[in-house]
Amino acid sequence: DAGITQSPRHKVTETGTPVTLRCHQTENHRYMYWYRQDPGHGLRLIHYSYGVKDTDKGEVSDGYSVSRSKTEDFLLTLESATSSQTSVYFCAISESSDEQFFGPGTRLTVL
Amino acid sequence: AQSVTQLGSHVSVSEGALVLLRCNYSSSVPPYLFWYVQYPNQGLQLLLKYTSAATLVKGINGFEAEFKKSETSFHLTKPSAHMRDAAEYFCAVSDPHGNKLVFGAGTILRVKS
C-alpha cells in the first residue's frame, strides 16, 4: 500500500470554526490532491498540488484553502466551517497521470 | 472538459452471476480511464486502468473492462460475482497530460446469496 496517512480520521466541529486536515505521504510523489466525497456526486476535486508551494484550484474550491510547505505534507483548511462542508475528505498522491493512490479518508461533521 | 457518466447508482446481482457496471465518458483528447473500488469505510483502490495500450484491460479480483472509442464507453465486467465484490465502484477519466481525475457518481454493487 502507498504510504498515505490522513489526520484526524474523524472530526466533529461547529459552524464558524476553522478546521485543518492533514495529509502525509512517505512516497515522495510530486502530485497531491484533496477530494470530497458526497452521496450521488462521487469524488470532486477541491485543490491539488504539483510541487512544494505550487497549488491550484479544483472543481469545488470555494471555502477551502491549501498549503504545501514540504513534499510530504498537504494541508486542507476550512477557514470558517459550514454545514455544507460536512463530508468525507480524501487525500491522494501520484507521480504521473497514470494512477492516483488514496488515503483512508477523514470524516468531517460540521454542526 | 471531461466528464463521466455511470449508468445505475445501484446494481444488484446474484452470487455467481455476471457483473456489468456501465461507464461512458466525454473527453476532447484520447483519455486515460480508470475503475476504482471502495469497500465500506475505506479509501479507493485501483481495480484497473486503460492508458492507450490494449483495449481489453484485466484488473484485480477477476474484473476486466473494454475501451470502446466508438461508443465512448469503458464498462466493467466480471463473469461470476462473489459476496466480497459488494462495494461501490467508481469510473474516472483523466487527460494524459493533465494529472487530474474526473470521477463518475459511483455505482453501489449488491451481491445476493
mmCIF file of C-alpha atoms in Angstrom:
data_model
loop_
_atom_site.group_PDB
_atom_site.id
_atom_site.type_symbol
_atom_site.label_atom_id
_atom_site.label_comp_id
_atom_site.label_asym_id
_atom_site.label_seq_id
_atom_site.Cartn_x
_atom_site.Cartn_y
_atom_site.Cartn_z
ATOM 1 C CA ASP A 1 0.000 0.000 0.000
ATOM 2 C CA ALA A 2 1.105 3.527 -0.780
ATOM 3 C CA GLY A 3 2.234 5.336 2.358
ATOM 4 C CA ILE A 4 -0.516 7.886 2.840
ATOM 5 C CA THR A 5 -1.982 8.888 6.165
ATOM 6 C CA GLN A 6 -4.681 11.388 6.986
ATOM 7 C CA SER A 7 -5.332 13.088 10.287
ATOM 8 C CA PRO A 8 -7.622 13.323 12.034
ATOM 9 C CA ARG A 9 -9.698 10.384 10.820
ATOM 10 C CA HIS A 10 -12.860 11.754 12.379
ATOM 11 C CA LYS A 11 -13.754 15.264 13.470
ATOM 12 C CA VAL A 12 -16.875 16.979 14.716
ATOM 13 C CA THR A 13 -16.825 20.752 14.817
ATOM 14 C CA GLU A 14 -19.193 23.697 14.986
ATOM 15 C CA THR A 15 -20.198 26.132 12.274
ATOM 16 C CA GLY A 16 -17.818 29.051 12.009
ATOM 17 C CA THR A 17 -14.747 27.341 13.470
ATOM 18 C CA PRO A 18 -11.531 26.823 11.495
ATOM 19 C CA VAL A 19 -10.536 23.264 10.649
ATOM 20 C CA THR A 20 -7.301 21.878 9.219
ATOM 21 C CA LEU A 21 -6.924 18.410 7.783
ATOM 22 C CA ARG A 22 -3.513 16.908 7.176
ATOM 23 C CA CYS A 23 -2.300 14.512 4.509
ATOM 24 C CA HIS A 24 1.121 12.949 4.896
ATOM 25 C CA GLN A 25 2.936 10.762 2.355
ATOM 26 C CA THR A 26 6.120 8.731 2.531
ATOM 27 C CA GLU A 27 6.318 8.021 -1.232
ATOM 28 C CA ASN A 28 7.947 11.301 -2.345
ATOM 29 C CA HIS A 29 5.281 11.682 -5.057
ATOM 30 C CA ARG A 30 5.110 15.029 -6.806
ATOM 31 C CA TYR A 31 1.348 15.468 -7.004
ATOM 32 C CA MET A 32 -1.076 15.626 -4.078
ATOM 33 C CA TYR A 33 -4.831 16.101 -4.173
ATOM 34 C CA TRP A 34 -7.754 16.805 -1.864
ATOM 35 C CA TYR A 35 -11.201 15.450 -2.765
ATOM 36 C CA ARG A 36 -14.524 15.449 -1.029
ATOM 37 C CA GLN A 37 -16.955 12.552 -1.354
ATOM 38 C CA ASP A 38 -20.697 13.081 -1.111
ATOM 39 C CA PRO A 39 -23.503 10.645 -1.985
ATOM 40 C CA GLY A 40 -24.547 10.959 -5.612
ATOM 41 C CA HIS A 41 -21.536 13.080 -6.539
ATOM 42 C CA GLY A 42 -18.642 10.663 -6.472
ATOM 43 C CA LEU A 43 -15.374 12.368 -5.648
ATOM 44 C CA ARG A 44 -14.877 16.009 -6.500
ATOM 45 C CA LEU A 45 -11.516 17.716 -6.597
ATOM 46 C CA ILE A 46 -11.064 20.583 -4.134
ATOM 47 C CA HIS A 47 -7.412 21.582 -4.642
ATOM 48 C CA TYR A 48 -4.266 19.939 -5.848
ATOM 49 C CA SER A 49 -0.538 20.496 -5.685
ATOM 50 C CA TYR A 50 2.102 19.861 -8.326
ATOM 51 C CA GLY A 51 5.062 20.641 -6.101
ATOM 52 C CA VAL A 52 6.154 22.390 -2.936
ATOM 53 C CA LYS A 53 4.347 25.737 -2.736
ATOM 54 C CA ASP A 54 2.648 25.044 -6.098
ATOM 55 C CA THR A 55 -1.098 24.587 -5.811
ATOM 56 C CA ASP A 56 -4.180 25.108 -7.936
ATOM 57 C CA LYS A 57 -7.946 25.063 -7.569
ATOM 58 C CA GLY A 58 -10.181 22.186 -8.395
ATOM 59 C CA GLU A 59 -13.869 21.897 -9.135
ATOM 60 C CA VAL A 60 -15.186 22.791 -5.640
ATOM 61 C CA SER A 61 -12.563 25.068 -4.098
ATOM 62 C CA ASP A 62 -14.799 27.777 -2.582
ATOM 63 C CA GLY A 63 -14.412 27.907 1.199
ATOM 64 C CA TYR A 64 -11.182 25.881 1.183
ATOM 65 C CA SER A 65 -7.504 26.737 1.117
ATOM 66 C CA VAL A 66 -4.413 24.527 0.964
ATOM 67 C CA SER A 67 -0.729 24.705 1.705
ATOM 68 C CA ARG A 68 2.247 22.555 0.876
ATOM 69 C CA SER A 69 5.482 23.611 2.516
ATOM 70 C CA LYS A 70 7.107 20.171 2.302
ATOM 71 C CA THR A 71 6.877 17.408 -0.290
ATOM 72 C CA GLU A 72 5.333 15.021 2.212
ATOM 73 C CA ASP A 73 2.593 17.213 3.696
ATOM 74 C CA PHE A 74 -0.512 18.745 2.125
ATOM 75 C CA LEU A 75 -2.870 20.663 4.403
ATOM 76 C CA LEU A 76 -6.510 21.477 3.724
ATOM 77 C CA THR A 77 -8.026 24.338 5.708
ATOM 78 C CA LEU A 78 -11.635 25.328 6.122
ATOM 79 C CA GLU A 79 -11.327 28.914 7.350
ATOM 80 C CA SER A 80 -14.874 29.021 8.720
ATOM 81 C CA ALA A 81 -16.624 25.675 8.539
ATOM 82 C CA THR A 82 -20.207 25.457 7.297
ATOM 83 C CA SER A 83 -22.689 22.592 7.426
ATOM 84 C CA SER A 84 -22.374 22.169 3.645
ATOM 85 C CA GLN A 85 -18.762 21.125 4.226
ATOM 86 C CA THR A 86 -19.842 18.046 6.166
ATOM 87 C CA SER A 87 -18.332 15.309 4.034
ATOM 88 C CA VAL A 88 -15.687 12.633 3.774
ATOM 89 C CA TYR A 89 -12.375 14.055 2.627
ATOM 90 C CA PHE A 90 -9.789 12.014 0.756
ATOM 91 C CA CYS A 91 -6.212 12.804 0.009
ATOM 92 C CA ALA A 92 -4.487 11.237 -2.996
ATOM 93 C CA ILE A 93 -0.977 11.204 -4.400
ATOM 94 C CA SER A 94 0.535 10.459 -7.787
ATOM 95 C CA GLU A 95 3.790 10.718 -9.661
ATOM 96 C CA SER A 96 2.238 10.914 -13.124
ATOM 97 C CA SER A 97 -1.090 10.973 -14.879
ATOM 98 C CA ASP A 98 -1.097 7.212 -14.756
ATOM 99 C CA GLU A 99 -2.592 6.460 -11.350
ATOM 100 C CA GLN A 100 -3.573 8.087 -8.058
ATOM 101 C CA PHE A 101 -3.258 6.414 -4.666
ATOM 102 C CA PHE A 102 -5.782 7.306 -1.997
ATOM 103 C CA GLY A 103 -5.583 7.770 1.744
ATOM 104 C CA PRO A 104 -8.080 6.277 4.232
ATOM 105 C CA GLY A 105 -10.229 9.417 4.445
ATOM 106 C CA THR A 106 -11.345 11.895 7.097
ATOM 107 C CA ARG A 107 -14.984 12.079 8.111
ATOM 108 C CA LEU A 108 -15.844 15.690 8.995
ATOM 109 C CA THR A 109 -19.129 16.707 10.588
ATOM 110 C CA VAL A 110 -19.979 20.393 10.936
ATOM 111 C CA LEU A 111 -22.838 21.037 13.356
ATOM 112 C CA ALA B 1 -13.782 19.414 -20.379
ATOM 113 C CA GLN B 2 -14.003 15.804 -19.384
ATOM 114 C CA SER B 3 -16.926 14.042 -17.763
ATOM 115 C CA VAL B 4 -18.011 10.564 -16.725
ATOM 116 C CA THR B 5 -21.487 9.052 -16.549
ATOM 117 C CA GLN B 6 -22.108 5.853 -14.645
ATOM 118 C CA LEU B 7 -25.447 4.332 -15.550
ATOM 119 C CA GLY B 8 -27.206 2.974 -12.489
ATOM 120 C CA SER B 9 -26.431 4.198 -8.995
ATOM 121 C CA HIS B 10 -27.280 0.728 -7.629
ATOM 122 C CA VAL B 11 -26.825 -2.668 -9.265
ATOM 123 C CA SER B 12 -27.915 -5.928 -7.678
ATOM 124 C CA VAL B 13 -26.770 -9.368 -8.864
ATOM 125 C CA SER B 14 -26.916 -12.879 -7.504
ATOM 126 C CA GLU B 15 -23.771 -14.640 -6.408
ATOM 127 C CA GLY B 16 -22.261 -16.372 -9.436
ATOM 128 C CA ALA B 17 -23.984 -14.089 -11.949
ATOM 129 C CA LEU B 18 -22.340 -11.733 -14.420
ATOM 130 C CA VAL B 19 -21.417 -8.293 -13.150
ATOM 131 C CA LEU B 20 -21.749 -5.404 -15.616
ATOM 132 C CA LEU B 21 -21.172 -1.834 -14.469
ATOM 133 C CA ARG B 22 -21.530 0.823 -17.136
ATOM 134 C CA CYS B 23 -19.335 3.854 -17.705
ATOM 135 C CA ASN B 24 -19.449 6.389 -20.510
ATOM 136 C CA TYR B 25 -17.016 9.238 -20.795
ATOM 137 C CA SER B 26 -16.594 12.502 -22.606
ATOM 138 C CA SER B 27 -13.149 13.767 -23.477
ATOM 139 C CA SER B 28 -11.706 16.068 -26.095
ATOM 140 C CA VAL B 29 -8.400 14.207 -26.074
ATOM 141 C CA PRO B 30 -7.577 10.491 -26.024
ATOM 142 C CA PRO B 31 -8.284 9.639 -22.412
ATOM 143 C CA TYR B 32 -6.832 7.547 -19.693
ATOM 144 C CA LEU B 33 -9.615 5.600 -17.951
ATOM 145 C CA PHE B 34 -9.765 4.009 -14.527
ATOM 146 C CA TRP B 35 -12.024 1.892 -12.350
ATOM 147 C CA TYR B 36 -11.664 2.202 -8.593
ATOM 148 C CA VAL B 37 -13.395 0.185 -5.859
ATOM 149 C CA GLN B 38 -14.320 1.420 -2.399
ATOM 150 C CA TYR B 39 -15.198 -1.006 0.378
ATOM 151 C CA PRO B 40 -17.178 0.363 3.339
ATOM 152 C CA ASN B 41 -15.283 2.900 5.441
ATOM 153 C CA GLN B 42 -12.160 2.619 3.319
ATOM 154 C CA GLY B 43 -10.331 4.638 0.702
ATOM 155 C CA LEU B 44 -10.345 3.932 -3.017
ATOM 156 C CA GLN B 45 -8.347 1.110 -4.522
ATOM 157 C CA LEU B 46 -7.429 0.862 -8.192
ATOM 158 C CA LEU B 47 -9.087 -2.073 -9.990
ATOM 159 C CA LEU B 48 -7.726 -1.466 -13.468
ATOM 160 C CA LYS B 49 -6.652 1.246 -15.899
ATOM 161 C CA TYR B 50 -6.575 1.944 -19.624
ATOM 162 C CA THR B 51 -3.669 4.059 -20.810
ATOM 163 C CA SER B 52 -3.829 3.617 -24.611
ATOM 164 C CA ALA B 53 -2.341 0.154 -24.824
ATOM 165 C CA ALA B 54 -4.611 -2.924 -25.182
ATOM 166 C CA THR B 55 -8.300 -2.044 -25.323
ATOM 167 C CA LEU B 56 -9.267 -5.031 -23.140
ATOM 168 C CA VAL B 57 -7.833 -4.420 -19.707
ATOM 169 C CA LYS B 58 -7.629 -7.013 -16.969
ATOM 170 C CA GLY B 59 -7.552 -5.949 -13.357
ATOM 171 C CA ILE B 60 -7.523 -7.376 -9.891
ATOM 172 C CA ASN B 61 -10.118 -9.731 -8.386
ATOM 173 C CA GLY B 62 -11.193 -11.085 -11.796
ATOM 174 C CA PHE B 63 -12.517 -7.788 -13.175
ATOM 175 C CA GLU B 64 -11.914 -6.551 -16.691
ATOM 176 C CA ALA B 65 -13.002 -3.606 -18.837
ATOM 177 C CA GLU B 66 -13.019 -2.865 -22.534
ATOM 178 C CA PHE B 67 -12.283 0.541 -24.019
ATOM 179 C CA LYS B 68 -14.616 1.236 -26.946
ATOM 180 C CA LYS B 69 -13.768 4.528 -28.578
ATOM 181 C CA SER B 70 -16.730 4.443 -30.973
ATOM 182 C CA GLU B 71 -19.134 4.121 -28.042
ATOM 183 C CA THR B 72 -17.093 6.289 -25.642
ATOM 184 C CA SER B 73 -17.532 3.513 -23.103
ATOM 185 C CA PHE B 74 -15.419 1.678 -20.569
ATOM 186 C CA HIS B 75 -17.763 -0.861 -18.966
ATOM 187 C CA LEU B 76 -16.562 -3.052 -16.093
ATOM 188 C CA THR B 77 -17.365 -6.762 -16.084
ATOM 189 C CA LYS B 78 -16.764 -9.874 -14.025
ATOM 190 C CA PRO B 79 -18.039 -13.282 -15.143
ATOM 191 C CA SER B 80 -19.080 -14.523 -11.707
ATOM 192 C CA ALA B 81 -19.913 -12.309 -8.733
ATOM 193 C CA HIS B 82 -18.729 -13.103 -5.222
ATOM 194 C CA MET B 83 -20.138 -11.774 -1.977
ATOM 195 C CA ARG B 84 -16.830 -9.997 -1.378
ATOM 196 C CA ASP B 85 -17.402 -7.899 -4.534
ATOM 197 C CA ALA B 86 -20.110 -5.905 -2.753
ATOM 198 C CA ALA B 87 -18.742 -2.353 -2.736
ATOM 199 C CA GLU B 88 -19.020 0.974 -4.508
ATOM 200 C CA TYR B 89 -17.313 1.291 -7.878
ATOM 201 C CA PHE B 90 -16.117 4.497 -9.480
ATOM 202 C CA CYS B 91 -15.162 5.143 -13.081
ATOM 203 C CA ALA B 92 -12.743 8.018 -13.708
ATOM 204 C CA VAL B 93 -11.194 9.758 -16.704
ATOM 205 C CA SER B 94 -8.053 11.813 -16.967
ATOM 206 C CA ASP B 95 -6.312 13.887 -19.552
ATOM 207 C CA PRO B 96 -2.972 12.134 -20.166
ATOM 208 C CA HIS B 97 -1.240 15.498 -19.881
ATOM 209 C CA GLY B 98 -3.292 16.988 -17.082
ATOM 210 C CA ASN B 99 -2.684 14.901 -13.965
ATOM 211 C CA LYS B 100 -6.277 15.334 -12.761
ATOM 212 C CA LEU B 101 -9.057 12.769 -12.476
ATOM 213 C CA VAL B 102 -12.757 13.347 -13.064
ATOM 214 C CA PHE B 103 -14.955 10.786 -11.329
ATOM 215 C CA GLY B 104 -18.370 9.421 -12.041
ATOM 216 C CA ALA B 105 -21.020 9.438 -9.315
ATOM 217 C CA GLY B 106 -20.384 5.802 -8.437
ATOM 218 C CA THR B 107 -22.329 2.535 -8.607
ATOM 219 C CA ILE B 108 -23.085 0.515 -5.497
ATOM 220 C CA LEU B 109 -22.915 -3.199 -6.241
ATOM 221 C CA ARG B 110 -25.000 -5.517 -4.098
ATOM 222 C CA VAL B 111 -24.429 -9.269 -4.315
ATOM 223 C CA LYS B 112 -27.268 -11.507 -3.192
ATOM 224 C CA SER B 113 -26.721 -15.016 -1.858
#
